[in-house]
Short mmCIF file of C-alpha atoms and ligand atoms in Angstrom, two decimals:
data_model
loop_
_atom_site.label_atom_id
_atom_site.label_comp_id
_atom_site.label_asym_id
_atom_site.label_seq_id
_atom_site.Cartn_x
_atom_site.Cartn_y
_atom_site.Cartn_z
CA UNK A 1 3.61 -2.60 0.82
CA UNK A 2 0.62 -5.09 -0.47
CA UNK A 3 -1.87 -2.46 1.27
CA UNK A 4 -0.37 0.26 -0.65
CA UNK A 5 0.26 -1.21 -3.80
CA UNK A 6 -3.68 -1.88 -3.29
CA UNK A 7 -4.61 1.83 -3.13
CA UNK A 8 -2.03 2.94 -5.54
CA UNK A 9 -4.07 0.35 -8.24
CA UNK A 10 -7.66 2.24 -6.71
CA UNK A 11 -6.57 5.43 -8.14
CA UNK A 12 -6.13 4.22 -11.35
CA UNK A 13 -2.41 4.68 -11.72
CA UNK A 14 -1.38 1.65 -13.44
CA UNK A 15 2.17 0.65 -12.36
CA UNK A 16 4.46 -1.46 -13.91
CA UNK A 17 5.65 -3.64 -10.67
CA UNK A 18 8.78 -5.67 -9.84
CA UNK A 19 9.23 -6.87 -7.25
CA UNK A 20 12.14 -8.32 -5.28
CA UNK A 21 13.15 -10.06 -1.74
CA UNK A 22 15.58 -8.44 0.05
CA UNK A 23 15.18 -8.45 3.56
CA UNK A 24 16.25 -10.66 6.06
CA UNK A 25 14.05 -14.12 4.99
CA UNK A 26 16.65 -13.59 1.20
CA UNK A 27 20.05 -12.65 3.30
CA UNK A 28 18.95 -16.32 5.90
CA UNK A 29 18.14 -18.02 2.92
CA UNK A 30 20.92 -16.57 0.48
CA UNK A 31 23.84 -15.02 3.07
CA UNK A 32 23.20 -12.05 0.76
CA UNK A 33 21.95 -8.93 1.23
CA UNK A 34 22.05 -6.81 -2.19
CA UNK A 35 23.77 -8.28 -4.96
CA UNK A 36 25.25 -5.97 -7.38
CA UNK A 37 23.29 -7.04 -10.34
CA UNK A 38 20.08 -6.27 -8.49
CA UNK A 39 21.62 -2.85 -7.69
CA UNK A 40 22.47 -2.20 -11.20
CA UNK A 41 18.69 -3.87 -12.09
CA UNK A 42 17.04 -1.01 -9.49
CA UNK A 43 18.78 1.49 -10.69
CA UNK A 44 17.17 1.13 -14.72
CA UNK A 45 13.74 1.87 -12.71
CA UNK A 46 11.20 4.91 -12.32
CA UNK A 47 11.15 4.37 -8.73
CA UNK A 48 11.41 2.33 -5.76
CA UNK A 49 9.09 0.96 -2.74
CA UNK A 50 11.13 0.11 -0.08
CA UNK A 51 8.81 -2.14 2.14
CA UNK A 52 9.82 -3.67 5.76
CA UNK A 53 12.90 -4.97 5.51
CA UNK A 54 13.83 -6.65 8.94
CA UNK A 55 14.51 -10.58 10.26
CA UNK A 56 11.43 -12.46 11.70
CA UNK A 57 10.80 -12.38 15.49
CA UNK A 58 12.57 -14.23 17.02
CA UNK A 59 15.46 -14.79 14.87
CA UNK A 60 19.47 -13.45 16.04
CA UNK A 61 20.78 -15.17 12.65
CA UNK A 62 21.16 -11.69 11.19
CA UNK A 63 24.11 -9.42 12.47
CA UNK A 64 23.38 -6.00 13.59
CA UNK A 65 23.87 -3.23 11.18
CA UNK A 66 24.26 -5.88 8.47
CA UNK A 67 20.64 -4.95 7.08
CA UNK A 68 20.84 -1.60 7.82
CA UNK A 69 24.12 -1.02 5.78
CA UNK A 70 24.16 -3.79 3.13
CA UNK A 71 20.70 -2.84 1.49
CA UNK A 72 19.09 1.00 3.09
CA UNK A 73 22.00 2.68 4.00
CA UNK A 74 23.66 1.11 0.26
CA UNK A 75 20.71 2.16 -1.47
CA UNK A 76 20.44 5.69 -0.30
CA UNK A 77 24.55 6.22 -1.31
CA UNK A 78 24.54 3.92 -4.01
CA UNK A 79 21.23 6.13 -6.04
CA UNK A 80 22.93 9.13 -4.38
CA UNK A 81 19.42 10.18 -2.46
CA UNK A 82 21.05 12.69 -0.72
CA UNK A 83 17.35 14.18 0.59
CA UNK A 84 15.81 12.02 2.33
CA UNK A 85 11.86 13.76 3.17
CA UNK A 86 9.53 13.42 6.15
CA UNK A 87 6.15 15.50 6.47
CA UNK A 88 4.42 15.46 9.03
CA UNK A 89 1.23 15.88 9.23
CA UNK A 90 -0.92 15.79 12.70
CA UNK A 91 -4.04 13.75 12.89
CA UNK A 92 -6.67 13.87 16.04
CA UNK A 93 -5.33 11.17 18.25
CA UNK A 94 -1.79 12.90 18.62
CA UNK A 95 -0.45 15.69 20.44
CA UNK A 96 -0.25 17.86 17.34
CA UNK A 97 -3.22 17.74 14.95
CA UNK A 98 -3.06 20.98 12.84
CA UNK A 99 0.67 20.78 12.54
CA UNK A 100 2.31 20.56 9.06
CA UNK A 101 6.01 20.31 8.65
CA UNK A 102 8.68 19.13 6.74
CA UNK A 103 11.72 17.45 7.92
CA UNK A 104 14.61 17.54 5.32
CA UNK A 105 17.70 15.19 6.46
CA UNK A 106 21.09 15.13 4.21
CA UNK A 107 20.97 11.28 3.58
CA UNK A 108 24.93 10.72 2.05
CA UNK A 109 27.16 12.43 4.56
CA UNK A 110 27.23 12.91 8.17
CA UNK A 111 28.01 10.25 10.64
CA UNK A 112 26.65 7.76 8.26
CA UNK A 113 29.22 7.30 6.15
CA UNK A 114 31.30 4.93 8.21
CA UNK A 115 34.05 6.87 8.63
CA UNK A 116 36.67 5.49 11.96
CA UNK A 117 37.60 2.32 13.23
CA UNK A 118 38.52 0.65 16.38
CA UNK A 119 41.97 -0.59 18.00
CA UNK A 120 43.06 -2.99 20.48
CA UNK A 121 39.29 -4.52 20.47
CA UNK A 122 37.88 -6.12 22.86
CA UNK A 123 41.28 -4.90 25.31
CA UNK A 124 41.24 -2.44 28.48
CA UNK A 125 42.67 -0.29 26.21
CA UNK A 126 40.40 -0.24 23.21
CA UNK A 127 39.85 3.08 21.11
CA UNK A 128 36.77 3.61 19.07
CA UNK A 129 36.46 6.89 16.68
CA UNK A 130 33.59 7.23 14.26
CA UNK A 131 34.08 10.75 12.21
CA UNK A 132 30.75 12.63 10.62
CA UNK A 133 31.40 13.87 7.24
CA UNK A 134 30.49 16.85 6.35
CA UNK A 135 31.01 18.21 2.32
CA UNK A 136 30.35 21.93 1.35
CA UNK A 137 28.77 20.40 -2.06
CA UNK A 138 27.29 18.15 0.18
CA UNK A 139 25.69 20.39 2.73
CA UNK A 140 25.36 23.30 -0.28
CA UNK A 141 23.05 20.60 -2.55
CA UNK A 142 21.00 19.70 0.68
CA UNK A 143 20.37 23.62 2.23
CA UNK A 144 19.16 24.48 -1.46
CA UNK A 145 16.49 21.52 -1.92
CA UNK A 146 15.29 23.10 1.86
CA UNK A 147 15.16 26.75 0.52
CA UNK A 148 13.67 25.58 -2.87
CA UNK A 149 11.08 23.47 -1.22
CA UNK A 150 10.20 26.56 1.77
CA UNK A 151 9.33 29.23 -1.25
CA UNK A 152 6.88 26.68 -2.12
CA UNK A 153 5.12 26.69 0.60
CA UNK A 154 2.67 29.27 2.19
CA UNK A 155 4.75 30.07 5.56
CA UNK A 156 7.71 29.80 3.45
CA UNK A 157 9.98 29.41 6.82
CA UNK A 158 13.31 27.23 6.65
CA UNK A 159 14.92 26.20 10.19
CA UNK A 160 18.31 24.68 10.42
CA UNK A 161 18.86 22.32 13.43
CA UNK A 162 22.05 21.56 14.36
CA UNK A 163 24.61 21.89 17.51
CA UNK A 164 26.54 24.75 16.43
CA UNK A 165 27.80 25.26 20.39
CA UNK A 166 29.47 22.31 20.45
CA UNK A 167 30.06 20.78 17.04
CA UNK A 168 31.81 24.02 15.91
CA UNK A 169 33.43 22.54 12.98
CA UNK A 170 30.58 20.52 11.24
CA UNK A 171 27.89 23.11 12.38
CA UNK A 172 30.03 25.67 11.34
CA UNK A 173 29.92 25.12 7.87
CA UNK A 174 26.35 24.27 8.21
CA UNK A 175 25.66 27.94 9.81
CA UNK A 176 27.94 29.27 7.20
CA UNK A 177 26.17 27.93 4.07
CA UNK A 178 22.90 27.76 5.21
CA UNK A 179 23.64 31.93 5.69
CA UNK A 180 25.02 32.21 2.10
CA UNK A 181 22.15 29.72 0.39
CA UNK A 182 19.87 32.29 1.87
CA UNK A 183 21.03 35.52 0.34
CA UNK A 184 19.41 34.63 -2.96
CA UNK A 185 15.86 33.53 -1.31
CA UNK A 186 14.93 36.90 0.57
CA UNK A 187 11.46 36.01 0.44
CA UNK A 188 12.47 32.93 2.93
CA UNK A 189 12.25 33.77 7.00
CA UNK A 190 14.96 31.78 8.51
CA UNK A 191 15.97 30.97 11.48
CA UNK A 192 18.61 28.15 13.80
CA UNK A 193 17.67 26.08 16.64
CA UNK A 194 19.91 23.98 18.63
CA UNK A 195 19.32 20.27 17.73
CA UNK A 196 18.46 19.48 21.80
CA UNK A 197 16.00 22.60 21.98
CA UNK A 198 14.09 21.14 19.05
CA UNK A 199 13.40 17.91 20.57
CA UNK A 200 11.44 20.33 23.47
CA UNK A 201 10.06 22.30 20.49
CA UNK A 202 8.50 19.21 18.95
CA UNK A 203 7.02 18.05 22.33
CA UNK A 204 5.51 21.62 23.26
CA UNK A 205 5.31 23.52 19.91
CA UNK A 206 5.84 21.91 16.96
CA UNK A 207 3.28 24.30 15.07
CA UNK A 208 6.37 26.79 15.19
CA UNK A 209 7.99 24.64 12.87
CA UNK A 210 7.72 25.05 8.72
CA UNK A 211 10.27 23.21 7.21
CA UNK A 212 13.79 22.05 8.94
CA UNK A 213 16.88 21.04 7.77
CA UNK A 214 19.55 19.37 9.60
CA UNK A 215 22.40 16.42 8.92
CA UNK A 216 21.40 12.72 9.21
CA UNK A 217 21.95 11.71 12.36
CA UNK A 218 19.89 14.50 14.06
CA UNK A 219 17.55 14.33 11.40
CA UNK A 220 17.03 10.60 12.16
CA UNK A 221 16.55 11.39 15.59
CA UNK A 222 14.59 13.98 15.30
CA UNK A 223 12.04 12.12 12.77
CA UNK A 224 11.53 9.59 15.45
CA UNK A 225 10.45 11.85 18.02
CA UNK A 226 8.98 14.30 15.23
CA UNK A 227 6.58 11.09 13.55
CA UNK A 228 5.90 10.04 17.53
CA UNK A 229 4.11 13.61 18.57
CA UNK A 230 1.97 13.51 14.86
CA UNK A 231 0.08 10.34 14.83
CA UNK A 232 3.17 7.69 15.67
CA UNK A 233 5.94 6.25 13.58
CA UNK A 234 3.24 4.38 11.72
CA UNK A 235 1.77 7.45 10.52
CA UNK A 236 5.27 9.20 9.09
CA UNK A 237 5.82 8.63 5.01
CA UNK A 238 9.55 9.13 3.79
CA UNK A 239 10.75 10.25 0.63
CA UNK A 240 14.86 9.52 -0.74
CA UNK A 241 15.54 11.94 -3.41
CA UNK A 242 17.87 12.01 -5.83
CA UNK A 243 16.50 15.39 -7.49
CA UNK A 244 18.81 15.66 -10.04
CA UNK A 245 16.90 12.38 -11.22
CA UNK A 246 19.78 10.84 -12.38
CA UNK A 247 18.97 7.40 -10.15
CA UNK A 248 15.40 6.65 -9.25
CA UNK A 249 14.23 7.62 -5.31
CA UNK A 250 12.81 5.36 -2.73
CA UNK A 251 10.38 6.08 -1.23
CA UNK A 252 9.63 4.28 2.52
CA UNK A 253 7.26 4.43 5.71
CA UNK A 254 9.64 5.99 8.29
CA UNK A 255 10.97 2.17 9.63
CA UNK A 256 11.20 1.24 13.28
CA UNK A 257 10.55 -2.36 14.83
CA UNK A 258 7.00 -3.54 16.48
CA UNK A 259 7.53 -6.83 17.55
CA UNK A 260 4.85 -6.83 19.65
CA UNK A 261 2.45 -6.93 16.57
CA UNK A 262 4.90 -8.98 13.95
CA UNK A 263 2.61 -11.94 12.32
CA UNK A 264 -0.48 -10.03 13.90
CA UNK A 265 -2.09 -8.53 10.58
CA UNK A 266 -2.26 -5.67 12.45
CA UNK A 267 1.18 -3.52 11.62
CA UNK A 268 -0.17 0.38 10.01
CA UNK A 269 -0.33 0.58 6.72
CA UNK A 270 -1.25 4.22 6.25
CA UNK A 271 2.52 5.19 6.21
CA UNK A 272 3.51 2.90 3.70
CA UNK A 273 0.04 4.44 2.12
CA UNK A 274 1.45 8.06 2.35
CA UNK A 275 5.10 6.91 0.98
CA UNK A 276 3.37 5.18 -2.16
CA UNK A 277 1.29 8.55 -2.47
CA UNK A 278 4.09 11.04 -2.19
CA UNK A 279 5.98 8.39 -5.02
CA UNK A 280 3.10 8.89 -7.53
CA UNK A 281 4.03 12.64 -6.96
CA UNK A 282 7.20 12.06 -7.76
CA UNK A 283 6.45 10.22 -11.11
CA UNK A 284 3.85 12.65 -12.21
CA UNK A 285 0.83 11.13 -11.10
CA UNK A 286 -0.43 14.37 -8.82
CA UNK A 287 -3.72 13.95 -8.86
CA UNK A 288 -3.88 10.24 -7.72
CA UNK A 289 -1.24 11.47 -5.06
CA UNK A 290 -2.85 14.23 -3.68
CA UNK A 291 -5.97 11.79 -3.35
CA UNK A 292 -4.23 9.55 -1.72
CA UNK A 293 -2.92 12.38 0.73
CA UNK A 294 -6.53 13.46 1.59
CA UNK A 295 -7.83 10.83 1.82
CA UNK A 296 -5.10 9.47 4.24
CA UNK A 297 -5.99 12.36 6.64
CA UNK A 298 -9.86 12.64 6.71
CA UNK A 299 -9.01 8.77 6.48
CA UNK A 300 -6.92 9.17 10.00
CA UNK A 301 -9.56 12.05 11.29
CA UNK A 302 -12.67 10.11 11.05
CA UNK A 303 -10.72 7.27 13.33
CA UNK A 304 -11.94 6.99 17.10
CA UNK A 305 -8.10 7.79 17.79
CA UNK A 306 -8.37 4.64 19.48
CA UNK A 307 -7.08 1.78 17.07
CA UNK A 308 -3.39 3.03 16.53
CA UNK A 309 -3.55 1.68 20.11
CA UNK A 310 -5.51 -0.69 20.33
CA UNK A 311 -5.45 -2.00 17.10
CA UNK A 312 -9.03 -2.83 16.55
CA UNK A 313 -8.61 -2.67 12.91
CA UNK A 314 -6.71 -4.97 10.57
CA UNK A 315 -3.77 -3.74 8.64
CA UNK A 316 -6.38 -5.00 5.49
CA UNK A 317 -9.25 -3.46 6.87
CA UNK A 318 -6.86 -0.53 6.47
CA UNK A 319 -5.80 -0.64 3.32
CA UNK A 320 -9.24 -2.04 1.95
CA UNK A 321 -10.85 1.27 3.40
CA UNK A 322 -8.20 4.14 1.85
CA UNK A 323 -8.10 1.68 -1.47
CA UNK A 324 -12.26 2.33 -1.53
CA UNK A 325 -11.56 6.14 -1.21
CA UNK A 326 -9.77 6.52 -3.20
CA UNK A 327 -11.49 4.92 -5.85
CA UNK A 328 -14.47 6.96 -5.10
C1 IPM B 1 14.93 5.76 8.92
C2 IPM B 1 16.03 4.26 9.75
C3 IPM B 1 17.30 4.04 9.94
C4 IPM B 1 18.69 5.11 9.19
C5 IPM B 1 18.49 3.22 10.10
C6 IPM B 1 17.55 1.49 9.72
C7 IPM B 1 19.62 2.56 9.40
O1 IPM B 1 16.76 4.57 11.16
O2 IPM B 1 15.32 5.70 7.99
O3 IPM B 1 15.09 6.72 9.88
O4 IPM B 1 19.31 5.28 10.23
O5 IPM B 1 18.37 5.46 8.70
MN1 MN B 2 15.59 6.31 11.79
#
């Protein structure tokens, strides 16, 4: 986060920044994940930039899922951040150096709503159910956003990803909604891929994609795969958007744990820097946003391709390098 803010500052855009300590260490100190008063303060911000929130190395004191549900998902739900936008632009050390596609992930429904329960826990007769909630309203606003985004891109090509051959209720709702909304977008070419096939295509032929729209859980999974084949998860940016602007949108690097390098000062800050760039675009600072986007790409192209693996550069050195590029 500090490298991201450093780079934003170097663009000349001056942000009024309020920092909140909301991660695992805050929880371990206070027993609180996100207070109602902090949440309402956040609602008053113009945008939120979210950093890594996981527990310190070796800590077993944070119950699994507590921060995910209590912080990240609570923010996504309460701010109604119904679009999770994840752009993938390949770099020189990825499988797909030239790829340029975007995943529009539904961000407030599906398997993430926490619907279900458990009976007879711990016994041989235990039963667990986990529902996936899909509403016409939720699916339609997501699909419509994806069509509108596709319309603005040169390829104008939108792919629905689901598993309609097995998920016959939710998949049917998604497919029908996708086709009906598509009637309003005759200029956008649309098609459908099963999610398992999409995993093959992302590895073998990611260049076929322009915009993908999909549900919350499929979107979670395929964007990790997409990150891995287009520069690594340390390069993957994301935006949790409320397109109505009723609440502030939230920008975050796509998170994944990296215990092996935690605390060594070698985490790749490019995903955080790119996410901050997308945030500037959302805040109307499109010139600075473009500068960050193009600088990150040319910085990545110029690298030997080895540092992501060997960590030759420190987090701070990468931040300094980017800050220098955007200030020129
Ligand atoms: C992501 C993350 C989250 C998700 C986790 C941390 C709850 O994996 O943003 O992709 O599943 O959405
Ligand atoms: Mn994920």
